[in-house]
Coordinates of C-alpha atoms in Angstrom, one line a residue:
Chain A
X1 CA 95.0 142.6 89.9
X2 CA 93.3 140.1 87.0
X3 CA 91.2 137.4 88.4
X4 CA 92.8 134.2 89.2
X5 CA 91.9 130.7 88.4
X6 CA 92.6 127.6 90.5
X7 CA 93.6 124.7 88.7
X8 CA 94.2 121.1 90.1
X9 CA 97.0 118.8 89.0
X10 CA 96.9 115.3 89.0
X11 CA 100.4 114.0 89.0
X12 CA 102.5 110.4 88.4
X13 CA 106.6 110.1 88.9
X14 CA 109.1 108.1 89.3
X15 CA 111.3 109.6 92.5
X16 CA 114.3 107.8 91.6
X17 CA 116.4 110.9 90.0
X18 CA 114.5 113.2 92.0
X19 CA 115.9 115.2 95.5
X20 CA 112.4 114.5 96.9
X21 CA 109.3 117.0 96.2
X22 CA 110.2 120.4 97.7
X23 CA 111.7 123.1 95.6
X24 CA 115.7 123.5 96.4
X25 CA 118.1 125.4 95.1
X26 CA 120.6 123.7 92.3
X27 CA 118.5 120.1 93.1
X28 CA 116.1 118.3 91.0
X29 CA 113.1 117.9 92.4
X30 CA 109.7 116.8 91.3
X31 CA 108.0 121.1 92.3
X32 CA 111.1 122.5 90.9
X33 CA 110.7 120.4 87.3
X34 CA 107.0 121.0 87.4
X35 CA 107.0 124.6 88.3
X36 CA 109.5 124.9 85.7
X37 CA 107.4 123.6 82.8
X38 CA 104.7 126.2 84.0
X39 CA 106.8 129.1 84.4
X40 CA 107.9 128.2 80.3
X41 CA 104.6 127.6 79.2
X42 CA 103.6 130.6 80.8
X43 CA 106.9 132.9 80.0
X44 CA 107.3 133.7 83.5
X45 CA 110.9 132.2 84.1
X46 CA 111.5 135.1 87.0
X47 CA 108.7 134.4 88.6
X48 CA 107.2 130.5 88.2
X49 CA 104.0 130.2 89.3
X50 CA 104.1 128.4 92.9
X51 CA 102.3 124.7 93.2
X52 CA 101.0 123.3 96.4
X53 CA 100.7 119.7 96.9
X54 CA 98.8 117.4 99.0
X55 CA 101.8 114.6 99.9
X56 CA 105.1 116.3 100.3
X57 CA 107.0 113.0 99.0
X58 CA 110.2 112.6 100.2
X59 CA 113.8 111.8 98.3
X60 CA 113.2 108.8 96.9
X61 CA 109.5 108.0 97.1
X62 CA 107.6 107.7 94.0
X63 CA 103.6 108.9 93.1
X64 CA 100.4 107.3 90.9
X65 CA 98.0 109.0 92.1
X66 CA 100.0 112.9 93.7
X67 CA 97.5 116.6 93.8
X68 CA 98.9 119.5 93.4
X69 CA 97.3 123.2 92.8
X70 CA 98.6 126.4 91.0
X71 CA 96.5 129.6 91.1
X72 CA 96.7 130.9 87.3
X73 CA 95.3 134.1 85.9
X74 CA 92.2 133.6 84.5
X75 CA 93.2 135.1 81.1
X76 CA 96.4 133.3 80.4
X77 CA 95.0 130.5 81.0
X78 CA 92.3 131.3 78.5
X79 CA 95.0 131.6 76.0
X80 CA 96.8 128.5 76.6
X81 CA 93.8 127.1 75.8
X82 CA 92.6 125.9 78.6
X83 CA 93.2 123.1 81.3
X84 CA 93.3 120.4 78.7
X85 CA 95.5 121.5 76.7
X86 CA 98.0 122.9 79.4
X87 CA 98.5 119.3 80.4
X88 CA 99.4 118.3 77.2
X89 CA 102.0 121.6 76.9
X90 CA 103.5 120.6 80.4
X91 CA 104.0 116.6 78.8
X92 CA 105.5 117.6 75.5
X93 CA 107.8 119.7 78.1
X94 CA 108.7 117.1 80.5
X95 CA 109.2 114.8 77.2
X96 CA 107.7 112.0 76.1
X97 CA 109.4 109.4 78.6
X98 CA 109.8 111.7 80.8
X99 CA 109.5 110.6 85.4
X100 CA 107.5 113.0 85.7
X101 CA 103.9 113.2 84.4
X102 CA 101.1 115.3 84.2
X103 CA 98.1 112.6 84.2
X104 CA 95.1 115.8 84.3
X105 CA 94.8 119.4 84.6
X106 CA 91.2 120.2 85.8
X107 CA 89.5 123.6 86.9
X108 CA 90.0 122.9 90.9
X109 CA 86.5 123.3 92.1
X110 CA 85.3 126.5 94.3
X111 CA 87.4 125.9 98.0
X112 CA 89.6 123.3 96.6
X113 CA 92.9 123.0 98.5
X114 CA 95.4 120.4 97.5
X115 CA 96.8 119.9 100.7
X116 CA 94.1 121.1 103.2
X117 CA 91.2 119.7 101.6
X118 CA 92.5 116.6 101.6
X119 CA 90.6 113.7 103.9
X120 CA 92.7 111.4 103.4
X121 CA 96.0 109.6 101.7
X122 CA 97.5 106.1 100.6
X123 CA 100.8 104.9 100.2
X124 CA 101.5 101.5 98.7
X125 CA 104.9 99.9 99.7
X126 CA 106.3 97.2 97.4
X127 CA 108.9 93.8 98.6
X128 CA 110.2 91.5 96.6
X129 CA 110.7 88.7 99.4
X130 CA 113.2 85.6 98.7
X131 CA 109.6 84.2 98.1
X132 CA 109.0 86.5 95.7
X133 CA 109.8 87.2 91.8
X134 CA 112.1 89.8 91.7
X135 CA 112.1 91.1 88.2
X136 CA 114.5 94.2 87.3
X137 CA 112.5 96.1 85.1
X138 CA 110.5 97.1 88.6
X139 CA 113.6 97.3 90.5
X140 CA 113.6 101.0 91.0
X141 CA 110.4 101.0 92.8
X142 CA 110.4 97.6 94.9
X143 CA 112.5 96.7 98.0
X144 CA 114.0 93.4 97.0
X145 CA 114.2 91.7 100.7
X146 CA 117.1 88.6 100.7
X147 CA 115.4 86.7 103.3
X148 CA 111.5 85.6 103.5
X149 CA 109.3 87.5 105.1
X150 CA 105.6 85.9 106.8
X151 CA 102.8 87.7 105.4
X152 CA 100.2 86.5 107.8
X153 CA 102.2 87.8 111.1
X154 CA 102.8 91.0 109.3
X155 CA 98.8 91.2 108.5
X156 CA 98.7 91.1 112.6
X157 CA 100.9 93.3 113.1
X158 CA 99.6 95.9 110.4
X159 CA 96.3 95.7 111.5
X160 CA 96.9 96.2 115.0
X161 CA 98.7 99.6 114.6
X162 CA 95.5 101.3 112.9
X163 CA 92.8 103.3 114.9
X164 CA 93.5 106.9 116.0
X165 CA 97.0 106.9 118.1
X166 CA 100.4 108.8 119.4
X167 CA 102.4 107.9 116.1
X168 CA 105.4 109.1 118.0
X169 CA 107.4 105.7 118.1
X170 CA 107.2 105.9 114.3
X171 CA 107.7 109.6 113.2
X172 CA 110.7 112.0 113.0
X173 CA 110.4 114.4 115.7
X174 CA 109.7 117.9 115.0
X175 CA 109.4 120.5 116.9
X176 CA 105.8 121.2 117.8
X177 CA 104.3 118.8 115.5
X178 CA 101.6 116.7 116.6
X179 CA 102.3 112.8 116.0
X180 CA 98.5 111.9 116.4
X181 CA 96.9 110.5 113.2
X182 CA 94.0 108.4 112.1
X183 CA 95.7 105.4 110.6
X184 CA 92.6 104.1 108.5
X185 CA 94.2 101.0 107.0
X186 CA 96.8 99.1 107.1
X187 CA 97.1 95.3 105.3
X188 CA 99.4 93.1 103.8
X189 CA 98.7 91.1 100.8
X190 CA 100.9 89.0 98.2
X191 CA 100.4 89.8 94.2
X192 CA 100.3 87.6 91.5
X193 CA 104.6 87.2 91.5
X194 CA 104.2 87.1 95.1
X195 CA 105.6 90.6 95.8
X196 CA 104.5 91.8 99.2
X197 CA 101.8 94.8 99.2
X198 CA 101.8 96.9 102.2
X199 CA 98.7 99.1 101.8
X200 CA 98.6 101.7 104.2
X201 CA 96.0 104.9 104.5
X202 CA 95.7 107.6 106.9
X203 CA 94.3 111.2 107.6
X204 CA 98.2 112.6 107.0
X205 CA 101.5 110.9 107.9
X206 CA 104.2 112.9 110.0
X207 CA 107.5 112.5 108.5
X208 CA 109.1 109.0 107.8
X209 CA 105.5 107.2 109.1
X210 CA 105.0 104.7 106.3
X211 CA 108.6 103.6 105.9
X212 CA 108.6 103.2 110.0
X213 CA 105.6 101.1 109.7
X214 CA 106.6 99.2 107.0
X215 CA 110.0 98.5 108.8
X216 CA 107.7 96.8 112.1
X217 CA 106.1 94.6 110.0
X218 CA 109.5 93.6 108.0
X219 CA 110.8 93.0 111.3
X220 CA 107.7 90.5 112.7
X221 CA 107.6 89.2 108.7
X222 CA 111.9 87.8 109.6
X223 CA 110.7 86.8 113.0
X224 CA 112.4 89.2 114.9
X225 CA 109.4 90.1 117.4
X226 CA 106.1 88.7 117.7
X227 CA 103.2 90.4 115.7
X228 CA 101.7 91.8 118.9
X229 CA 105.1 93.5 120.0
X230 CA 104.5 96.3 117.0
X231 CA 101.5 98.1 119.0
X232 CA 103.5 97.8 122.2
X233 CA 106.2 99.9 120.5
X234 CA 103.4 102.5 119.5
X235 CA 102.0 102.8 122.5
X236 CA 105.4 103.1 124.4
X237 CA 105.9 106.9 121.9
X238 CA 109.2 107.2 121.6
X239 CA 111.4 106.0 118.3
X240 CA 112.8 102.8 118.8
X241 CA 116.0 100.8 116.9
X242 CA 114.1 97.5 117.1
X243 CA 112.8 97.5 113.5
X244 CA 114.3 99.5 110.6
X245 CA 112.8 102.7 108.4
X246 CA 112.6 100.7 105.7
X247 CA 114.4 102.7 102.2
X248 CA 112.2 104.9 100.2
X249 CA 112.3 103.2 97.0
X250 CA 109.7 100.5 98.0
X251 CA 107.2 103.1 98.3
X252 CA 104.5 105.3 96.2
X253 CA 101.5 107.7 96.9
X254 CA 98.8 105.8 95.2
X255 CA 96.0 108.1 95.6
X256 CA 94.6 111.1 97.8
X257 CA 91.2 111.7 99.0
X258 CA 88.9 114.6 99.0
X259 CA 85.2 115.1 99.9
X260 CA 82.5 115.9 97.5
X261 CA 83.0 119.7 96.3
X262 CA 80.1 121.4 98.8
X263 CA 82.8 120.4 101.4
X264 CA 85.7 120.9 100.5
X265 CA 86.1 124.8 101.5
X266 CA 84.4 123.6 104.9
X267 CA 87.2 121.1 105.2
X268 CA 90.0 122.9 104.2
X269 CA 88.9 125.4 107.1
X270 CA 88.7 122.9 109.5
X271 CA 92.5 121.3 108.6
X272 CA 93.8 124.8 108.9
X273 CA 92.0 125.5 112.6
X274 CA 93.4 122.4 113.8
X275 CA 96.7 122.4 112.9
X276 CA 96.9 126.6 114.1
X277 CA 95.0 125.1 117.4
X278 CA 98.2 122.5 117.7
X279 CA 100.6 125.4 117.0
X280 CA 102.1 123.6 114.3
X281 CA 104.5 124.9 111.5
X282 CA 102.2 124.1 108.8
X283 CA 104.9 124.2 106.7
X284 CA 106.6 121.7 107.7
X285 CA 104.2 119.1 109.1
X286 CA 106.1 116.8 106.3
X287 CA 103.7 114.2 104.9
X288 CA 105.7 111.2 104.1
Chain B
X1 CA 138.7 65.4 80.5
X2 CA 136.8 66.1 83.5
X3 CA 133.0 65.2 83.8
X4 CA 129.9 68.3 82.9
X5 CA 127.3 68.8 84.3
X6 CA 124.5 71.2 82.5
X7 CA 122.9 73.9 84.7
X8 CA 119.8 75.6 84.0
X9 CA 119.6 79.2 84.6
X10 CA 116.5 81.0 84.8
X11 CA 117.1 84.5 84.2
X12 CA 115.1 88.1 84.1
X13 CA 116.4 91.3 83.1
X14 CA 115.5 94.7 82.5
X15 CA 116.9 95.5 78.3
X16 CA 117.1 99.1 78.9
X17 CA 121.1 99.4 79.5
X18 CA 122.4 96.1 77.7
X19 CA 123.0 95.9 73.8
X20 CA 121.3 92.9 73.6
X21 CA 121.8 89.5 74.9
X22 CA 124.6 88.3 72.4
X23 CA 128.4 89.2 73.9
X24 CA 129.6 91.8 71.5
X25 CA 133.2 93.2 72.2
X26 CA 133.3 96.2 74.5
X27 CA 129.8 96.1 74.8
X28 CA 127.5 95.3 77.8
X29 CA 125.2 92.6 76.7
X30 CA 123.3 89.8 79.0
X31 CA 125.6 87.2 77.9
X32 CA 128.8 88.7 78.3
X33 CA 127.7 90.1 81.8
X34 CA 126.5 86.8 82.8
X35 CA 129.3 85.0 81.8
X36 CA 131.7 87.3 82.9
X37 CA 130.1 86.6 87.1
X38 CA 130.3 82.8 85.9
X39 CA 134.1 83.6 85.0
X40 CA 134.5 85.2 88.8
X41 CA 132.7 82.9 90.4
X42 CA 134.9 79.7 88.6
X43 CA 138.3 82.2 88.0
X44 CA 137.9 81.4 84.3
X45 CA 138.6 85.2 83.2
X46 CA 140.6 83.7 80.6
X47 CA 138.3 81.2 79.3
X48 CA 134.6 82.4 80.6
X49 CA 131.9 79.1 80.2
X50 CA 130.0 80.0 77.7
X51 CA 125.8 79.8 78.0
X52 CA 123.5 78.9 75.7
X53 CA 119.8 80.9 75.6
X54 CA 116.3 80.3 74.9
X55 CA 115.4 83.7 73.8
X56 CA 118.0 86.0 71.8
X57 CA 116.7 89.1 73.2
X58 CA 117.0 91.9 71.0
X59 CA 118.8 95.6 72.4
X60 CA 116.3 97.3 75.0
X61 CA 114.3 93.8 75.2
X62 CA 113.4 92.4 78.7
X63 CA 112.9 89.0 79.8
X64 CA 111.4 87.6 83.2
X65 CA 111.4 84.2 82.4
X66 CA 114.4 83.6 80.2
X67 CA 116.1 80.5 80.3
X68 CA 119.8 79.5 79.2
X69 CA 122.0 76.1 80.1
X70 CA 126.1 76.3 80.8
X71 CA 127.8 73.1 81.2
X72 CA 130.5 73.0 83.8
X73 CA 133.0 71.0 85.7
X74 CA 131.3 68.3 88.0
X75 CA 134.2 68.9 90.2
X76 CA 134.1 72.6 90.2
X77 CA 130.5 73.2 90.5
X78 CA 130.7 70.9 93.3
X79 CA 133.3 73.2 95.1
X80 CA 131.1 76.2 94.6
X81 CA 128.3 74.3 96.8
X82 CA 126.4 73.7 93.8
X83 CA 123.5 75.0 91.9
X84 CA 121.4 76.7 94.8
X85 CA 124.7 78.1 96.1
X86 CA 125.8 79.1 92.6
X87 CA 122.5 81.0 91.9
X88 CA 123.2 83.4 95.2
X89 CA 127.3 83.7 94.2
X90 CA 126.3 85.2 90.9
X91 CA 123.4 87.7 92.5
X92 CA 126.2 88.8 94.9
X93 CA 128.5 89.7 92.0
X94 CA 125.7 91.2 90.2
X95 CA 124.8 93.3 93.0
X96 CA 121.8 94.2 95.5
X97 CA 119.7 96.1 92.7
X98 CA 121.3 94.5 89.7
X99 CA 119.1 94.7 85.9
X100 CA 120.3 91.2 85.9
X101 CA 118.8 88.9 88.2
X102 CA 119.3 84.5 88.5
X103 CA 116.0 83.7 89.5
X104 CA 117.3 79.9 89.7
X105 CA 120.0 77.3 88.8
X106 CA 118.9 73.5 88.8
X107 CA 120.7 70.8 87.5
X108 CA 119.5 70.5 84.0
X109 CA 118.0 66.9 83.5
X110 CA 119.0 64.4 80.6
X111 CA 118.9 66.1 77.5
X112 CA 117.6 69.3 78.2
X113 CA 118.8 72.0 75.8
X114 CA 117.4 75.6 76.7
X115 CA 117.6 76.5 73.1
X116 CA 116.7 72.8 71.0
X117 CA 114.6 71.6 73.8
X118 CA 111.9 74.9 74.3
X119 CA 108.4 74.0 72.2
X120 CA 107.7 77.6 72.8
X121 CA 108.6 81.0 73.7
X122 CA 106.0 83.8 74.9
X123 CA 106.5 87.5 75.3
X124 CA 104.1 90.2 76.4
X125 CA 104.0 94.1 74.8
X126 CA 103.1 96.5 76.9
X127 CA 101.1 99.7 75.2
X128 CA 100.0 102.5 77.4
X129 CA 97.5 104.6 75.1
X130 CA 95.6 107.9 75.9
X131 CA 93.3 105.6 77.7
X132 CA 95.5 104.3 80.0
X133 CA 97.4 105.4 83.0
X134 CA 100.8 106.5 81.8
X135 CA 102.9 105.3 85.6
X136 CA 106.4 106.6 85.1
X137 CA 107.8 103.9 87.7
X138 CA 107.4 101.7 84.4
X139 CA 108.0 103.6 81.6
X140 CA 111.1 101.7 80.4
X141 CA 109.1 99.1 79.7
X142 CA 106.0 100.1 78.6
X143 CA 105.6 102.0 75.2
X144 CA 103.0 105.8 76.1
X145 CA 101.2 106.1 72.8
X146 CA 100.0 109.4 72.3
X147 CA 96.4 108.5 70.8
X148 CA 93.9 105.9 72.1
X149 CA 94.0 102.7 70.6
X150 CA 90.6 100.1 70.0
X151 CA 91.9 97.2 71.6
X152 CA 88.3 94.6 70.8
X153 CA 89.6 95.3 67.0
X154 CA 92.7 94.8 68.1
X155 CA 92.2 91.4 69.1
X156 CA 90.1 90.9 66.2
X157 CA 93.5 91.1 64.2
X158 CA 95.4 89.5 66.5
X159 CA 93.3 86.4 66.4
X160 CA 93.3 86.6 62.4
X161 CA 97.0 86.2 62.8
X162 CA 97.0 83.4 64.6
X163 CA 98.1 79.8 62.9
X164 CA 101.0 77.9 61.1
X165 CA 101.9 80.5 58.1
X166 CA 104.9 82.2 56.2
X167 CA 105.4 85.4 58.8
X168 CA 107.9 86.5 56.1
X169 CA 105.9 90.2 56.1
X170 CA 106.7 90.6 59.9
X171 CA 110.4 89.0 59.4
X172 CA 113.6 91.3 58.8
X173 CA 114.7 88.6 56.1
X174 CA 117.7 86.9 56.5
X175 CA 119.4 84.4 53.8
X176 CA 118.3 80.9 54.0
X177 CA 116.3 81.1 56.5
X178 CA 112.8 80.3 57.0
X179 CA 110.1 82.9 57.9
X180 CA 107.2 79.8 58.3
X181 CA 106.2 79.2 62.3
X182 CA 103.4 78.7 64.2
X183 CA 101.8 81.9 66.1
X184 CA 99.8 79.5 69.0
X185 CA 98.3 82.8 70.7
X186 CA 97.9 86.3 70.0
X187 CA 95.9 88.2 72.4
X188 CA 94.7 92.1 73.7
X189 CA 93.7 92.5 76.8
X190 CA 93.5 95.7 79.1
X191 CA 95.3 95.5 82.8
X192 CA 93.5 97.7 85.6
X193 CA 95.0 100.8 85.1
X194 CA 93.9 100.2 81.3
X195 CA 97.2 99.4 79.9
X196 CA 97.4 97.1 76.9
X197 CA 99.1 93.5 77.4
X198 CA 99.6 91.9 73.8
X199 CA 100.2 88.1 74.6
X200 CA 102.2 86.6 72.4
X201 CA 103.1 83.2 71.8
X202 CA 105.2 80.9 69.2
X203 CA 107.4 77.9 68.6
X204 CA 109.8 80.2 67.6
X205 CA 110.1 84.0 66.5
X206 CA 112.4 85.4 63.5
X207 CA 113.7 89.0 64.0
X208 CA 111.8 91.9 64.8
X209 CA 108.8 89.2 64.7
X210 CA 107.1 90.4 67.8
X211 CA 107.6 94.0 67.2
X212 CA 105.9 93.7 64.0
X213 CA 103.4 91.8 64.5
X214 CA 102.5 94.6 67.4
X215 CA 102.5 97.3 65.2
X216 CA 100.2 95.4 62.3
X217 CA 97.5 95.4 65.6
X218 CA 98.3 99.2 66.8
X219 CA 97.7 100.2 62.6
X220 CA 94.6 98.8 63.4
X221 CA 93.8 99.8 67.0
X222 CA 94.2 103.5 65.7
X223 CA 91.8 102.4 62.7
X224 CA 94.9 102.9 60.1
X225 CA 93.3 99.9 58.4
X226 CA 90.6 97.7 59.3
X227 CA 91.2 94.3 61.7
X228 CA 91.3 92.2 58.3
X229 CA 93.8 94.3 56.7
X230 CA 96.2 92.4 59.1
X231 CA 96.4 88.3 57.8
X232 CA 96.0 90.5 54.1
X233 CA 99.3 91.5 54.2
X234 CA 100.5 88.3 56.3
X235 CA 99.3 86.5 53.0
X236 CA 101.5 89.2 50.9
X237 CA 104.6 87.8 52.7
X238 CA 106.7 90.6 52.0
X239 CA 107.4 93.4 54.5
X240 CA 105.6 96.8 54.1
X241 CA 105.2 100.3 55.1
X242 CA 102.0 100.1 56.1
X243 CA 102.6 99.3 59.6
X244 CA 105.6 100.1 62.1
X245 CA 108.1 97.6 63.6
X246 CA 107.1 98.7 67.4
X247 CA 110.2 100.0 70.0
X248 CA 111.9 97.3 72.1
X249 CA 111.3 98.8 75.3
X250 CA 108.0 97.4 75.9
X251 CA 108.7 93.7 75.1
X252 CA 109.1 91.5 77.6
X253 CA 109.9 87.9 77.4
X254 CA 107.8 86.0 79.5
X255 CA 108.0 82.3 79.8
X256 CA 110.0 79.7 77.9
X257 CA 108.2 76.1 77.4
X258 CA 108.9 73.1 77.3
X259 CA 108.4 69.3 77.0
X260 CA 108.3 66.5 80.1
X261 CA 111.6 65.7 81.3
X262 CA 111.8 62.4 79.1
X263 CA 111.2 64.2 75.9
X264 CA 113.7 66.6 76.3
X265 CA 116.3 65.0 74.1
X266 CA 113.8 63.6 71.2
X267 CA 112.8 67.5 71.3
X268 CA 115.9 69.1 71.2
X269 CA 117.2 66.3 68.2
X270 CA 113.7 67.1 66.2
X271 CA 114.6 70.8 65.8
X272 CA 118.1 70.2 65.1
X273 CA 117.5 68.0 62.7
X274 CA 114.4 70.5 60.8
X275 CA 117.0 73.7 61.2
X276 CA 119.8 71.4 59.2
X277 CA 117.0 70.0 57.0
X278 CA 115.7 74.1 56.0
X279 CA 119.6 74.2 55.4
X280 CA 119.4 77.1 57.9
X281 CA 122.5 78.4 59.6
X282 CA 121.3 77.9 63.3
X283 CA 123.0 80.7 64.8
X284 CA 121.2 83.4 63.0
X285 CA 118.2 82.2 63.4
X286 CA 117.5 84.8 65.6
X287 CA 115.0 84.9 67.8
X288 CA 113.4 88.4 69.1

């Protein structure tokens, strides 16, 4: 067998026209269209070369800042011409306006994992509040809300739910899955047209998370419960039809973090142990 | 005959899927699809009110801040609730997610006329280069150039541009009309993902006006000709092939201006009265 080469993807799209991240037959999805593009580049239309990814983004949900990685023989690559230049070959295949884009093509460094590596993602989740400019060209990736929503009781609120916790109240149950996660941050702020930013960050997000947390704060922002009620629901672990999962078209992976490169074999190690110790389906752990 | 009353509308859109704004016969323009909702909302299918704009938006142009006036029956408007009322009767016919959005309706004060009455018009150009982050959530309006663009010289010809002059070499030409207005700003400036904003702002624009005056700054910022080059061939006052009329898609109109309320009609008179006087035919005096 030839040597292999690991390269890391850095990814943008716009979810809208795509059946979510994961590969499925006769769908368009963002692996399928990007797997694709490598199995042309590299002529291998029976057999495209597999990508993993660090968010698995669901129907809907749109990326800035996504990682992916693809394990490439070393001499192919080579004649491609490199990492550089395979980005470029992947854009002039997507075309040039296309929703999904190849931002950079890197050599992955030694025990680089896009997924298990990872220390870390954020989401950003986007409302256009009846307080808020709501301008159409951004339409597609902003939840225009018809009612306005308190910023400063949804701060509360967000703030409250971080810390390490039972994310159960706010996840899709699966089978086996652990709903414990390190929610690292989670704020509200207002941009310059007054849209509403959630910013939310966390060690990994069991399925649905982000657009259940969002849909707590929506729900203190109209004044249906008090800012303090949204722990109360996390604590009590079981899904709840007090607030809403809000849509996905508010939201977008802004960025994943990894640790410098020494670690990142040591870290990928330690993902893998845990979720093996919780007797999870890695596969299907679903990051929102 | 009934009373009028004049409305202001304050409108944004997103260009991508209307021909324009002027209603065109079995076409889907802004104006025909905001007159046709004023039509519903008054059951005037036969006879829609017609509106009167700022800012004749060009096919794939966008506006946030556009503004147009309708005049319409005291009687009738005061059956529909009135303006606040209106406003939310025409967002429900639009629909939830509409590329048409009525960001307000006020009761126009004496002598306001959206076109006569605006002192000035600004748009933005959005240019993502090889420097920037290319975010496919906005790609329909934002132009990806390919190459990486100098944006200080740039502004160097942007400034140079700047002034009362004959902007006949960035006008499509157009019989009897005059090409002479005042360019109050022209500016580059880089957002923080590193995207180009080209602030433009004017009395008034002829056709195209915008677009070329964009590409006379990218010709530059990919050091086709040097920052001077650019008030050169304003001074030649015909149009040339040295520079490209930039696409519509990343134009935006941004904000229309205009005098205190108790100039409005002295205004609106004044540039009546200079159009008749430049023997200009008024309704082709388009404005990009």
């Amino acid at each position: 067998m030839s040597p292999v080469q690991r390269v890391r993807l850095d990814l943008a799209y716009d979810g809208t026209d795509f059946t979510g991240w994961a590969r499925q037959p006769g769908l368009r999805t963002v692996q399928g269209e990007l797997e694709n593009a490598l199995a042309t580049v590299f002529r291998r239309a029976e057999a495209p070369p597999r990508v993993t990814v660090a968010g698995r983004t669901d129907v809907g949900v749109h990326a800035i800042g996504q990682v992916a990685h693809v394990d490439l023989d070393v001499g192919l690559l080579a004649a491609k011409g490199g990492p550089g230049r395979l980005g470029r070959r992947l854009n002039g295949i997507l075309g040039p306006t296309s929703d999904l884009r190849v931002s950079h093509v890197t050599l992955a460094p030694e025990g680089f994992d896009a997924r298990f590596s990872a220390l870390w993602r954020s989401y950003e989740y986007r409302i256009a509040d009846a307080r808020a400019e709501q301008d159409p060209r951004r339409r597609d990736h902003t939840l225009w809300y018809p009612t306005p929503l308190d910023e400063t009781a949804m701060e509360e609120a967000a703030r409250s739910l971080t810390g390490l916790h039972d994310f159960a109240a706010f996840c899709r149950p699966r089978e086996g899955a652990t709903t414990i996660r390190t929610l690292q941050d989670f704020s509200w702020t207002r941009d310059d047209h007054g849209v509403l930013l959630g910013a939310v960050r966390a060690d990994a997000f069991c399925h649905s998370m982000v657009r259940a947390l969002v849909g707590a704060c929506v729900a203190v922002g109209e004044k249906k419960f008090a800012a303090t009620r949204a722990s109360e629901l996390r604590e009590q672990r079981t899904r709840t039809s007090e607030f809403k999962v809000m849509p996905a078209r508010g939201l977008t992976l802004i960025e994943v973090g990894y640790p410098p490169d020494a670690e990142l074999a040591a870290r990928a190690e330690q993902t893998r142990a845990r979720r093996e110790l919780a007797a999870e389906l890695t596969e299907d752990a679903g990051i929102d």
